[in-house]
Amino acid sequence: MAAALLGSAGVHYFLWTQGYSGITGTLFLLDAIAGLVLAIAVLAWRHWLPALGAAGFGALTLGAYVLAATVGFMGNHDQFDSQPEYWGVITEAVCIVGGLALLFVKDRRRVTA
């Protein structure tokens, strides 16, 4: 789960360094920072809130990408034809599934052998 958040953060940071500018670039940088903060929260805080944040992060980020790849979003039209796009979709899908799975774990503090 934390690896998926870090992966998505890394993809967005990479794309930000590749020249995304303006409001879109700011959102890419904010995605990178949010992914990093959520990854730390998922690892350090045994609570349902980071899991919900991870699922929401994945859903919102993937939703924005789907809009950009279909009808366009904030002036961006993506083609789903590059490695960062592939990795972004994969990591964000894992964030959604993993975040939802963590929400249903009864007690994350208890470790069973």
PDB file of N, CA and C in Angstrom:
ATOM      1  N   MET A   1       0.815  -1.181   0.000  1.00  0.00           N
ATOM      2  CA  MET A   1       0.000   0.000   0.000  1.00  0.00           C
ATOM      3  C   MET A   1       0.869   1.260   0.000  1.00  0.00           C
ATOM      4  N   ALA A   2       1.794   1.325   0.948  1.00  0.00           N
ATOM      5  CA  ALA A   2       2.684   2.498   1.003  1.00  0.00           C
ATOM      6  C   ALA A   2       3.536   2.570  -0.263  1.00  0.00           C
ATOM      7  N   ALA A   3       3.930   1.420  -0.792  1.00  0.00           N
ATOM      8  CA  ALA A   3       4.733   1.404  -2.019  1.00  0.00           C
ATOM      9  C   ALA A   3       3.937   1.972  -3.196  1.00  0.00           C
ATOM     10  N   ALA A   4       2.648   1.665  -3.257  1.00  0.00           N
ATOM     11  CA  ALA A   4       1.807   2.200  -4.331  1.00  0.00           C
ATOM     12  C   ALA A   4       1.663   3.714  -4.202  1.00  0.00           C
ATOM     13  N   LEU A   5       1.493   4.181  -2.970  1.00  0.00           N
ATOM     14  CA  LEU A   5       1.410   5.631  -2.759  1.00  0.00           C
ATOM     15  C   LEU A   5       2.712   6.316  -3.162  1.00  0.00           C
ATOM     16  N   LEU A   6       3.837   5.724  -2.768  1.00  0.00           N
ATOM     17  CA  LEU A   6       5.132   6.291  -3.150  1.00  0.00           C
ATOM     18  C   LEU A   6       5.349   6.217  -4.659  1.00  0.00           C
ATOM     19  N   GLY A   7       4.877   5.140  -5.273  1.00  0.00           N
ATOM     20  CA  GLY A   7       4.994   5.014  -6.731  1.00  0.00           C
ATOM     21  C   GLY A   7       4.216   6.093  -7.456  1.00  0.00           C
ATOM     22  N   SER A   8       2.990   6.323  -7.022  1.00  0.00           N
ATOM     23  CA  SER A   8       2.177   7.378  -7.629  1.00  0.00           C
ATOM     24  C   SER A   8       2.808   8.744  -7.384  1.00  0.00           C
ATOM     25  N   ALA A   9       3.305   8.966  -6.167  1.00  0.00           N
ATOM     26  CA  ALA A   9       3.987  10.233  -5.863  1.00  0.00           C
ATOM     27  C   ALA A   9       5.200  10.417  -6.758  1.00  0.00           C
ATOM     28  N   GLY A  10       5.954   9.347  -6.956  1.00  0.00           N
ATOM     29  CA  GLY A  10       7.136   9.416  -7.804  1.00  0.00           C
ATOM     30  C   GLY A  10       6.804   9.734  -9.250  1.00  0.00           C
ATOM     31  N   VAL A  11       5.744   9.125  -9.765  1.00  0.00           N
ATOM     32  CA  VAL A  11       5.313   9.395 -11.140  1.00  0.00           C
ATOM     33  C   VAL A  11       4.934  10.864 -11.293  1.00  0.00           C
ATOM     34  N   HIS A  12       4.173  11.376 -10.341  1.00  0.00           N
ATOM     35  CA  HIS A  12       3.746  12.773 -10.442  1.00  0.00           C
ATOM     36  C   HIS A  12       4.919  13.734 -10.276  1.00  0.00           C
ATOM     37  N   TYR A  13       5.849  13.401  -9.402  1.00  0.00           N
ATOM     38  CA  TYR A  13       7.032  14.253  -9.261  1.00  0.00           C
ATOM     39  C   TYR A  13       7.862  14.230 -10.546  1.00  0.00           C
ATOM     40  N   PHE A  14       8.040  13.047 -11.130  1.00  0.00           N
ATOM     41  CA  PHE A  14       8.780  12.929 -12.380  1.00  0.00           C
ATOM     42  C   PHE A  14       8.126  13.782 -13.473  1.00  0.00           C
ATOM     43  N   LEU A  15       6.813  13.667 -13.605  1.00  0.00           N
ATOM     44  CA  LEU A  15       6.118  14.444 -14.639  1.00  0.00           C
ATOM     45  C   LEU A  15       6.205  15.939 -14.368  1.00  0.00           C
ATOM     46  N   TRP A  16       6.160  16.321 -13.097  1.00  0.00           N
ATOM     47  CA  TRP A  16       6.316  17.735 -12.748  1.00  0.00           C
ATOM     48  C   TRP A  16       7.681  18.247 -13.173  1.00  0.00           C
ATOM     49  N   THR A  17       8.730  17.431 -12.982  1.00  0.00           N
ATOM     50  CA  THR A  17      10.079  17.857 -13.375  1.00  0.00           C
ATOM     51  C   THR A  17      10.255  17.870 -14.893  1.00  0.00           C
ATOM     52  N   GLN A  18       9.359  17.213 -15.621  1.00  0.00           N
ATOM     53  CA  GLN A  18       9.462  17.152 -17.076  1.00  0.00           C
ATOM     54  C   GLN A  18       8.759  18.312 -17.770  1.00  0.00           C
ATOM     55  N   GLY A  19       8.295  19.287 -17.008  1.00  0.00           N
ATOM     56  CA  GLY A  19       7.805  20.491 -17.652  1.00  0.00           C
ATOM     57  C   GLY A  19       6.333  20.796 -17.511  1.00  0.00           C
ATOM     58  N   TYR A  20       5.594  20.025 -16.747  1.00  0.00           N
ATOM     59  CA  TYR A  20       4.212  20.432 -16.509  1.00  0.00           C
ATOM     60  C   TYR A  20       4.248  21.739 -15.730  1.00  0.00           C
ATOM     61  N   SER A  21       3.527  22.738 -16.212  1.00  0.00           N
ATOM     62  CA  SER A  21       3.602  24.060 -15.585  1.00  0.00           C
ATOM     63  C   SER A  21       2.204  24.603 -15.328  1.00  0.00           C
ATOM     64  N   GLY A  22       2.148  25.761 -14.755  1.00  0.00           N
ATOM     65  CA  GLY A  22       0.865  26.387 -14.467  1.00  0.00           C
ATOM     66  C   GLY A  22       0.125  25.652 -13.363  1.00  0.00           C
ATOM     67  N   ILE A  23      -1.195  25.752 -13.396  1.00  0.00           N
ATOM     68  CA  ILE A  23      -2.007  25.111 -12.367  1.00  0.00           C
ATOM     69  C   ILE A  23      -1.884  23.594 -12.429  1.00  0.00           C
ATOM     70  N   THR A  24      -1.744  23.044 -13.624  1.00  0.00           N
ATOM     71  CA  THR A  24      -1.585  21.600 -13.757  1.00  0.00           C
ATOM     72  C   THR A  24      -0.295  21.149 -13.095  1.00  0.00           C
ATOM     73  N   GLY A  25       0.775  21.881 -13.291  1.00  0.00           N
ATOM     74  CA  GLY A  25       2.041  21.536 -12.669  1.00  0.00           C
ATOM     75  C   GLY A  25       1.957  21.610 -11.155  1.00  0.00           C
ATOM     76  N   THR A  26       1.253  22.599 -10.652  1.00  0.00           N
ATOM     77  CA  THR A  26       1.066  22.724  -9.209  1.00  0.00           C
ATOM     78  C   THR A  26       0.313  21.519  -8.667  1.00  0.00           C
ATOM     79  N   LEU A  27      -0.696  21.063  -9.388  1.00  0.00           N
ATOM     80  CA  LEU A  27      -1.453  19.892  -8.941  1.00  0.00           C
ATOM     81  C   LEU A  27      -0.594  18.625  -8.988  1.00  0.00           C
ATOM     82  N   PHE A  28       0.285  18.521  -9.970  1.00  0.00           N
ATOM     83  CA  PHE A  28       1.180  17.364 -10.023  1.00  0.00           C
ATOM     84  C   PHE A  28       2.130  17.366  -8.827  1.00  0.00           C
ATOM     85  N   LEU A  29       2.641  18.536  -8.478  1.00  0.00           N
ATOM     86  CA  LEU A  29       3.520  18.636  -7.317  1.00  0.00           C
ATOM     87  C   LEU A  29       2.752  18.332  -6.026  1.00  0.00           C
ATOM     88  N   LEU A  30       1.535  18.833  -5.907  1.00  0.00           N
ATOM     89  CA  LEU A  30       0.717  18.534  -4.734  1.00  0.00           C
ATOM     90  C   LEU A  30       0.395  17.047  -4.634  1.00  0.00           C
ATOM     91  N   ASP A  31       0.155  16.391  -5.767  1.00  0.00           N
ATOM     92  CA  ASP A  31      -0.050  14.939  -5.775  1.00  0.00           C
ATOM     93  C   ASP A  31       1.191  14.209  -5.254  1.00  0.00           C
ATOM     94  N   ALA A  32       2.352  14.644  -5.677  1.00  0.00           N
ATOM     95  CA  ALA A  32       3.592  14.026  -5.217  1.00  0.00           C
ATOM     96  C   ALA A  32       3.748  14.175  -3.709  1.00  0.00           C
ATOM     97  N   ILE A  33       3.477  15.359  -3.195  1.00  0.00           N
ATOM     98  CA  ILE A  33       3.604  15.598  -1.760  1.00  0.00           C
ATOM     99  C   ILE A  33       2.543  14.807  -0.992  1.00  0.00           C
ATOM    100  N   ALA A  34       1.314  14.808  -1.476  1.00  0.00           N
ATOM    101  CA  ALA A  34       0.230  14.082  -0.805  1.00  0.00           C
ATOM    102  C   ALA A  34       0.505  12.579  -0.773  1.00  0.00           C
ATOM    103  N   GLY A  35       1.020  12.032  -1.858  1.00  0.00           N
ATOM    104  CA  GLY A  35       1.345  10.609  -1.879  1.00  0.00           C
ATOM    105  C   GLY A  35       2.400  10.248  -0.854  1.00  0.00           C
ATOM    106  N   LEU A  36       3.410  11.102  -0.731  1.00  0.00           N
ATOM    107  CA  LEU A  36       4.461  10.877   0.264  1.00  0.00           C
ATOM    108  C   LEU A  36       3.906  10.955   1.685  1.00  0.00           C
ATOM    109  N   VAL A  37       3.117  11.975   1.967  1.00  0.00           N
ATOM    110  CA  VAL A  37       2.541  12.138   3.307  1.00  0.00           C
ATOM    111  C   VAL A  37       1.614  10.974   3.642  1.00  0.00           C
ATOM    112  N   LEU A  38       0.785  10.552   2.694  1.00  0.00           N
ATOM    113  CA  LEU A  38      -0.116   9.424   2.940  1.00  0.00           C
ATOM    114  C   LEU A  38       0.646   8.122   3.148  1.00  0.00           C
ATOM    115  N   ALA A  39       1.727   7.916   2.414  1.00  0.00           N
ATOM    116  CA  ALA A  39       2.529   6.702   2.605  1.00  0.00           C
ATOM    117  C   ALA A  39       3.095   6.653   4.017  1.00  0.00           C
ATOM    118  N   ILE A  40       3.596   7.773   4.494  1.00  0.00           N
ATOM    119  CA  ILE A  40       4.116   7.823   5.866  1.00  0.00           C
ATOM    120  C   ILE A  40       2.987   7.583   6.862  1.00  0.00           C
ATOM    121  N   ALA A  41       1.821   8.179   6.621  1.00  0.00           N
ATOM    122  CA  ALA A  41       0.685   8.006   7.532  1.00  0.00           C
ATOM    123  C   ALA A  41       0.210   6.554   7.571  1.00  0.00           C
ATOM    124  N   VAL A  42       0.158   5.894   6.414  1.00  0.00           N
ATOM    125  CA  VAL A  42      -0.276   4.490   6.376  1.00  0.00           C
ATOM    126  C   VAL A  42       0.682   3.614   7.176  1.00  0.00           C
ATOM    127  N   LEU A  43       1.973   3.906   7.085  1.00  0.00           N
ATOM    128  CA  LEU A  43       2.957   3.097   7.810  1.00  0.00           C
ATOM    129  C   LEU A  43       3.002   3.410   9.312  1.00  0.00           C
ATOM    130  N   ALA A  44       2.792   4.667   9.675  1.00  0.00           N
ATOM    131  CA  ALA A  44       3.012   5.076  11.060  1.00  0.00           C
ATOM    132  C   ALA A  44       1.750   5.139  11.915  1.00  0.00           C
ATOM    133  N   TRP A  45       0.606   5.366  11.299  1.00  0.00           N
ATOM    134  CA  TRP A  45      -0.602   5.596  12.077  1.00  0.00           C
ATOM    135  C   TRP A  45      -1.580   4.458  11.852  1.00  0.00           C
ATOM    136  N   ARG A  46      -1.798   3.644  12.827  1.00  0.00           N
ATOM    137  CA  ARG A  46      -2.697   2.494  12.731  1.00  0.00           C
ATOM    138  C   ARG A  46      -4.132   2.938  12.987  1.00  0.00           C
ATOM    139  N   HIS A  47      -4.708   3.577  11.991  1.00  0.00           N
ATOM    140  CA  HIS A  47      -6.042   4.143  12.090  1.00  0.00           C
ATOM    141  C   HIS A  47      -6.713   3.975  10.738  1.00  0.00           C
ATOM    142  N   TRP A  48      -8.031   4.115  10.705  1.00  0.00           N
ATOM    143  CA  TRP A  48      -8.753   3.962   9.444  1.00  0.00           C
ATOM    144  C   TRP A  48      -8.583   5.175   8.527  1.00  0.00           C
ATOM    145  N   LEU A  49      -8.234   6.317   9.079  1.00  0.00           N
ATOM    146  CA  LEU A  49      -8.162   7.540   8.286  1.00  0.00           C
ATOM    147  C   LEU A  49      -7.104   7.506   7.174  1.00  0.00           C
ATOM    148  N   PRO A  50      -5.867   7.040   7.423  1.00  0.00           N
ATOM    149  CA  PRO A  50      -4.906   6.956   6.317  1.00  0.00           C
ATOM    150  C   PRO A  50      -5.349   5.988   5.216  1.00  0.00           C
ATOM    151  N   ALA A  51      -6.028   4.900   5.611  1.00  0.00           N
ATOM    152  CA  ALA A  51      -6.531   3.956   4.605  1.00  0.00           C
ATOM    153  C   ALA A  51      -7.580   4.620   3.723  1.00  0.00           C
ATOM    154  N   LEU A  52      -8.479   5.378   4.347  1.00  0.00           N
ATOM    155  CA  LEU A  52      -9.473   6.114   3.575  1.00  0.00           C
ATOM    156  C   LEU A  52      -8.804   7.158   2.690  1.00  0.00           C
ATOM    157  N   GLY A  53      -7.794   7.827   3.232  1.00  0.00           N
ATOM    158  CA  GLY A  53      -7.053   8.810   2.447  1.00  0.00           C
ATOM    159  C   GLY A  53      -6.370   8.189   1.244  1.00  0.00           C
ATOM    160  N   ALA A  54      -5.796   7.002   1.424  1.00  0.00           N
ATOM    161  CA  ALA A  54      -5.125   6.312   0.317  1.00  0.00           C
ATOM    162  C   ALA A  54      -6.122   5.929  -0.773  1.00  0.00           C
ATOM    163  N   ALA A  55      -7.283   5.399  -0.360  1.00  0.00           N
ATOM    164  CA  ALA A  55      -8.304   5.021  -1.344  1.00  0.00           C
ATOM    165  C   ALA A  55      -8.827   6.258  -2.072  1.00  0.00           C
ATOM    166  N   GLY A  56      -9.071   7.330  -1.329  1.00  0.00           N
ATOM    167  CA  GLY A  56      -9.547   8.566  -1.945  1.00  0.00           C
ATOM    168  C   GLY A  56      -8.517   9.188  -2.869  1.00  0.00           C
ATOM    169  N   PHE A  57      -7.252   9.176  -2.430  1.00  0.00           N
ATOM    170  CA  PHE A  57      -6.160   9.686  -3.257  1.00  0.00           C
ATOM    171  C   PHE A  57      -6.112   8.936  -4.588  1.00  0.00           C
ATOM    172  N   GLY A  58      -6.156   7.613  -4.515  1.00  0.00           N
ATOM    173  CA  GLY A  58      -6.115   6.810  -5.731  1.00  0.00           C
ATOM    174  C   GLY A  58      -7.308   7.074  -6.633  1.00  0.00           C
ATOM    175  N   ALA A  59      -8.499   7.152  -6.033  1.00  0.00           N
ATOM    176  CA  ALA A  59      -9.711   7.360  -6.824  1.00  0.00           C
ATOM    177  C   ALA A  59      -9.717   8.737  -7.499  1.00  0.00           C
ATOM    178  N   LEU A  60      -9.371   9.764  -6.746  1.00  0.00           N
ATOM    179  CA  LEU A  60      -9.370  11.115  -7.326  1.00  0.00           C
ATOM    180  C   LEU A  60      -8.300  11.285  -8.393  1.00  0.00           C
ATOM    181  N   THR A  61      -7.115  10.756  -8.126  1.00  0.00           N
ATOM    182  CA  THR A  61      -6.025  10.886  -9.085  1.00  0.00           C
ATOM    183  C   THR A  61      -6.312  10.088 -10.348  1.00  0.00           C
ATOM    184  N   LEU A  62      -6.804   8.866 -10.175  1.00  0.00           N
ATOM    185  CA  LEU A  62      -7.149   8.044 -11.341  1.00  0.00           C
ATOM    186  C   LEU A  62      -8.319   8.663 -12.102  1.00  0.00           C
ATOM    187  N   GLY A  63      -9.296   9.191 -11.382  1.00  0.00           N
ATOM    188  CA  GLY A  63     -10.427   9.852 -12.039  1.00  0.00           C
ATOM    189  C   GLY A  63      -9.992  11.046 -12.868  1.00  0.00           C
ATOM    190  N   ALA A  64      -9.077  11.845 -12.325  1.00  0.00           N
ATOM    191  CA  ALA A  64      -8.569  12.998 -13.083  1.00  0.00           C
ATOM    192  C   ALA A  64      -7.829  12.533 -14.327  1.00  0.00           C
ATOM    193  N   TYR A  65      -7.079  11.430 -14.203  1.00  0.00           N
ATOM    194  CA  TYR A  65      -6.364  10.924 -15.373  1.00  0.00           C
ATOM    195  C   TYR A  65      -7.340  10.403 -16.432  1.00  0.00           C
ATOM    196  N   VAL A  66      -8.367   9.678 -16.007  1.00  0.00           N
ATOM    197  CA  VAL A  66      -9.354   9.162 -16.964  1.00  0.00           C
ATOM    198  C   VAL A  66     -10.015  10.323 -17.707  1.00  0.00           C
ATOM    199  N   LEU A  67     -10.336  11.383 -16.991  1.00  0.00           N
ATOM    200  CA  LEU A  67     -10.887  12.570 -17.666  1.00  0.00           C
ATOM    201  C   LEU A  67      -9.891  13.137 -18.673  1.00  0.00           C
ATOM    202  N   ALA A  68      -8.620  13.240 -18.275  1.00  0.00           N
ATOM    203  CA  ALA A  68      -7.604  13.792 -19.174  1.00  0.00           C
ATOM    204  C   ALA A  68      -7.407  12.903 -20.395  1.00  0.00           C
ATOM    205  N   ALA A  69      -7.548  11.601 -20.231  1.00  0.00           N
ATOM    206  CA  ALA A  69      -7.328  10.669 -21.344  1.00  0.00           C
ATOM    207  C   ALA A  69      -8.546  10.557 -22.257  1.00  0.00           C
ATOM    208  N   THR A  70      -9.709  10.986 -21.789  1.00  0.00           N
ATOM    209  CA  THR A  70     -10.908  10.854 -22.612  1.00  0.00           C
ATOM    210  C   THR A  70     -11.364  12.205 -23.167  1.00  0.00           C
ATOM    211  N   VAL A  71     -11.872  13.064 -22.320  1.00  0.00           N
ATOM    212  CA  VAL A  71     -12.437  14.335 -22.784  1.00  0.00           C
ATOM    213  C   VAL A  71     -11.524  15.522 -22.553  1.00  0.00           C
ATOM    214  N   GLY A  72     -10.452  15.319 -21.806  1.00  0.00           N
ATOM    215  CA  GLY A  72      -9.545  16.410 -21.479  1.00  0.00           C
ATOM    216  C   GLY A  72      -9.862  16.948 -20.093  1.00  0.00           C
ATOM    217  N   PHE A  73      -8.822  17.375 -19.405  1.00  0.00           N
ATOM    218  CA  PHE A  73      -8.987  17.875 -18.041  1.00  0.00           C
ATOM    219  C   PHE A  73      -8.012  19.009 -17.816  1.00  0.00           C
ATOM    220  N   MET A  74      -8.544  20.186 -17.544  1.00  0.00           N
ATOM    221  CA  MET A  74      -7.747  21.380 -17.274  1.00  0.00           C
ATOM    222  C   MET A  74      -6.726  21.647 -18.376  1.00  0.00           C
ATOM    223  N   GLY A  75      -7.141  21.485 -19.607  1.00  0.00           N
ATOM    224  CA  GLY A  75      -6.276  21.770 -20.738  1.00  0.00           C
ATOM    225  C   GLY A  75      -5.347  20.637 -21.138  1.00  0.00           C
ATOM    226  N   ASN A  76      -5.392  19.511 -20.435  1.00  0.00           N
ATOM    227  CA  ASN A  76      -4.537  18.365 -20.774  1.00  0.00           C
ATOM    228  C   ASN A  76      -5.351  17.300 -21.493  1.00  0.00           C
ATOM    229  N   HIS A  77      -4.750  16.765 -22.555  1.00  0.00           N
ATOM    230  CA  HIS A  77      -5.305  15.617 -23.263  1.00  0.00           C
ATOM    231  C   HIS A  77      -4.202  14.575 -23.338  1.00  0.00           C
ATOM    232  N   ASP A  78      -4.351  13.507 -22.573  1.00  0.00           N
ATOM    233  CA  ASP A  78      -3.348  12.445 -22.561  1.00  0.00           C
ATOM    234  C   ASP A  78      -3.760  11.332 -23.505  1.00  0.00           C
ATOM    235  N   GLN A  79      -2.793  10.502 -23.885  1.00  0.00           N
ATOM    236  CA  GLN A  79      -3.034   9.453 -24.862  1.00  0.00           C
ATOM    237  C   GLN A  79      -2.903   8.039 -24.313  1.00  0.00           C
ATOM    238  N   PHE A  80      -2.477   7.868 -23.071  1.00  0.00           N
ATOM    239  CA  PHE A  80      -2.198   6.566 -22.469  1.00  0.00           C
ATOM    240  C   PHE A  80      -1.198   5.792 -23.330  1.00  0.00           C
ATOM    241  N   ASP A  81      -0.041   6.416 -23.532  1.00  0.00           N
ATOM    242  CA  ASP A  81       0.966   5.801 -24.394  1.00  0.00           C
ATOM    243  C   ASP A  81       2.390   5.986 -23.870  1.00  0.00           C
ATOM    244  N   SER A  82       2.541   6.157 -22.567  1.00  0.00           N
ATOM    245  CA  SER A  82       3.888   6.322 -22.021  1.00  0.00           C
ATOM    246  C   SER A  82       4.021   5.551 -20.711  1.00  0.00           C
ATOM    247  N   GLN A  83       5.262   5.242 -20.352  1.00  0.00           N
ATOM    248  CA  GLN A  83       5.530   4.503 -19.119  1.00  0.00           C
ATOM    249  C   GLN A  83       4.992   5.208 -17.873  1.00  0.00           C
ATOM    250  N   PRO A  84       5.176   6.528 -17.708  1.00  0.00           N
ATOM    251  CA  PRO A  84       4.623   7.172 -16.512  1.00  0.00           C
ATOM    252  C   PRO A  84       3.100   7.018 -16.410  1.00  0.00           C
ATOM    253  N   GLU A  85       2.420   7.069 -17.549  1.00  0.00           N
ATOM    254  CA  GLU A  85       0.968   6.892 -17.519  1.00  0.00           C
ATOM    255  C   GLU A  85       0.596   5.478 -17.101  1.00  0.00           C
ATOM    256  N   TYR A  86       1.297   4.479 -17.638  1.00  0.00           N
ATOM    257  CA  TYR A  86       1.014   3.092 -17.266  1.00  0.00           C
ATOM    258  C   TYR A  86       1.242   2.881 -15.777  1.00  0.00           C
ATOM    259  N   TRP A  87       2.394   3.331 -15.271  1.00  0.00           N
ATOM    260  CA  TRP A  87       2.723   3.146 -13.856  1.00  0.00           C
ATOM    261  C   TRP A  87       1.778   3.941 -12.964  1.00  0.00           C
ATOM    262  N   GLY A  88       1.380   5.107 -13.411  1.00  0.00           N
ATOM    263  CA  GLY A  88       0.434   5.901 -12.634  1.00  0.00           C
ATOM    264  C   GLY A  88      -0.901   5.190 -12.467  1.00  0.00           C
ATOM    265  N   VAL A  89      -1.422   4.640 -13.549  1.00  0.00           N
ATOM    266  CA  VAL A  89      -2.700   3.923 -13.485  1.00  0.00           C
ATOM    267  C   VAL A  89      -2.581   2.694 -12.582  1.00  0.00           C
ATOM    268  N   ILE A  90      -1.497   1.957 -12.712  1.00  0.00           N
ATOM    269  CA  ILE A  90      -1.303   0.761 -11.885  1.00  0.00           C
ATOM    270  C   ILE A  90      -1.213   1.126 -10.410  1.00  0.00           C
ATOM    271  N   THR A  91      -0.368   2.096 -10.072  1.00  0.00           N
ATOM    272  CA  THR A  91      -0.192   2.447  -8.659  1.00  0.00           C
ATOM    273  C   THR A  91      -1.465   3.043  -8.065  1.00  0.00           C
ATOM    274  N   GLU A  92      -2.195   3.809  -8.833  1.00  0.00           N
ATOM    275  CA  GLU A  92      -3.419   4.403  -8.310  1.00  0.00           C
ATOM    276  C   GLU A  92      -4.511   3.349  -8.120  1.00  0.00           C
ATOM    277  N   ALA A  93      -4.578   2.361  -9.008  1.00  0.00           N
ATOM    278  CA  ALA A  93      -5.531   1.262  -8.815  1.00  0.00           C
ATOM    279  C   ALA A  93      -5.184   0.470  -7.548  1.00  0.00           C
ATOM    280  N   VAL A  94      -3.894   0.252  -7.305  1.00  0.00           N
ATOM    281  CA  VAL A  94      -3.471  -0.447  -6.081  1.00  0.00           C
ATOM    282  C   VAL A  94      -3.811   0.391  -4.849  1.00  0.00           C
ATOM    283  N   CYS A  95      -3.688   1.702  -4.940  1.00  0.00           N
ATOM    284  CA  CYS A  95      -4.065   2.572  -3.820  1.00  0.00           C
ATOM    285  C   CYS A  95      -5.550   2.415  -3.487  1.00  0.00           C
ATOM    286  N   ILE A  96      -6.384   2.347  -4.501  1.00  0.00           N
ATOM    287  CA  ILE A  96      -7.823   2.200  -4.279  1.00  0.00           C
ATOM    288  C   ILE A  96      -8.115   0.858  -3.614  1.00  0.00           C
ATOM    289  N   VAL A  97      -7.636  -0.214  -4.227  1.00  0.00           N
ATOM    290  CA  VAL A  97      -7.916  -1.559  -3.709  1.00  0.00           C
ATOM    291  C   VAL A  97      -7.284  -1.748  -2.333  1.00  0.00           C
ATOM    292  N   GLY A  98      -6.028  -1.347  -2.186  1.00  0.00           N
ATOM    293  CA  GLY A  98      -5.337  -1.505  -0.907  1.00  0.00           C
ATOM    294  C   GLY A  98      -5.939  -0.658   0.189  1.00  0.00           C
ATOM    295  N   GLY A  99      -6.311   0.561  -0.117  1.00  0.00           N
ATOM    296  CA  GLY A  99      -6.943   1.430   0.876  1.00  0.00           C
ATOM    297  C   GLY A  99      -8.273   0.870   1.345  1.00  0.00           C
ATOM    298  N   LEU A 100      -9.086   0.377   0.402  1.00  0.00           N
ATOM    299  CA  LEU A 100     -10.353  -0.232   0.778  1.00  0.00           C
ATOM    300  C   LEU A 100     -10.140  -1.504   1.594  1.00  0.00           C
ATOM    301  N   ALA A 101      -9.140  -2.290   1.223  1.00  0.00           N
ATOM    302  CA  ALA A 101      -8.849  -3.514   1.993  1.00  0.00           C
ATOM    303  C   ALA A 101      -8.432  -3.172   3.420  1.00  0.00           C
ATOM    304  N   LEU A 102      -7.605  -2.143   3.580  1.00  0.00           N
ATOM    305  CA  LEU A 102      -7.178  -1.742   4.921  1.00  0.00           C
ATOM    306  C   LEU A 102      -8.344  -1.233   5.759  1.00  0.00           C
ATOM    307  N   LEU A 103      -9.341  -0.656   5.126  1.00  0.00           N
ATOM    308  CA  LEU A 103     -10.509  -0.181   5.869  1.00  0.00           C
ATOM    309  C   LEU A 103     -11.274  -1.329   6.523  1.00  0.00           C
ATOM    310  N   PHE A 104     -11.190  -2.501   5.924  1.00  0.00           N
ATOM    311  CA  PHE A 104     -11.947  -3.634   6.437  1.00  0.00           C
ATOM    312  C   PHE A 104     -11.156  -4.524   7.378  1.00  0.00           C
ATOM    313  N   VAL A 105      -9.914  -4.183   7.628  1.00  0.00           N
ATOM    314  CA  VAL A 105      -9.128  -4.919   8.610  1.00  0.00           C
ATOM    315  C   VAL A 105      -9.597  -4.471   9.988  1.00  0.00           C
ATOM    316  N   LYS A 106     -10.011  -5.425  10.806  1.00  0.00           N
ATOM    317  CA  LYS A 106     -10.606  -5.074  12.106  1.00  0.00           C
ATOM    318  C   LYS A 106      -9.641  -4.340  13.023  1.00  0.00           C
ATOM    319  N   ASP A 107      -8.480  -4.919  13.270  1.00  0.00           N
ATOM    320  CA  ASP A 107      -7.536  -4.324  14.208  1.00  0.00           C
ATOM    321  C   ASP A 107      -6.157  -4.397  13.594  1.00  0.00           C
ATOM    322  N   ARG A 108      -5.674  -3.288  13.066  1.00  0.00           N
ATOM    323  CA  ARG A 108      -4.372  -3.281  12.389  1.00  0.00           C
ATOM    324  C   ARG A 108      -3.217  -3.418  13.351  1.00  0.00           C
ATOM    325  N   ARG A 109      -3.439  -3.232  14.651  1.00  0.00           N
ATOM    326  CA  ARG A 109      -2.357  -3.357  15.626  1.00  0.00           C
ATOM    327  C   ARG A 109      -2.067  -4.811  15.951  1.00  0.00           C
ATOM    328  N   ARG A 110      -3.067  -5.649  15.862  1.00  0.00           N
ATOM    329  CA  ARG A 110      -2.888  -7.057  16.208  1.00  0.00           C
ATOM    330  C   ARG A 110      -2.198  -7.787  15.046  1.00  0.00           C
ATOM    331  N   VAL A 111      -1.163  -8.507  15.369  1.00  0.00           N
ATOM    332  CA  VAL A 111      -0.425  -9.291  14.375  1.00  0.00           C
ATOM    333  C   VAL A 111      -0.643 -10.756  14.699  1.00  0.00           C
ATOM    334  N   THR A 112      -1.111 -11.505  13.702  1.00  0.00           N
ATOM    335  CA  THR A 112      -1.313 -12.938  13.919  1.00  0.00           C
ATOM    336  C   THR A 112      -0.166 -13.707  13.282  1.00  0.00           C
ATOM    337  N   ALA A 113       0.223 -14.771  13.946  1.00  0.00           N
ATOM    338  CA  ALA A 113       1.317 -15.578  13.431  1.00  0.00           C
ATOM    339  C   ALA A 113       0.837 -16.750  12.641  1.00  0.00           C
TER     340      ALA A 113
END
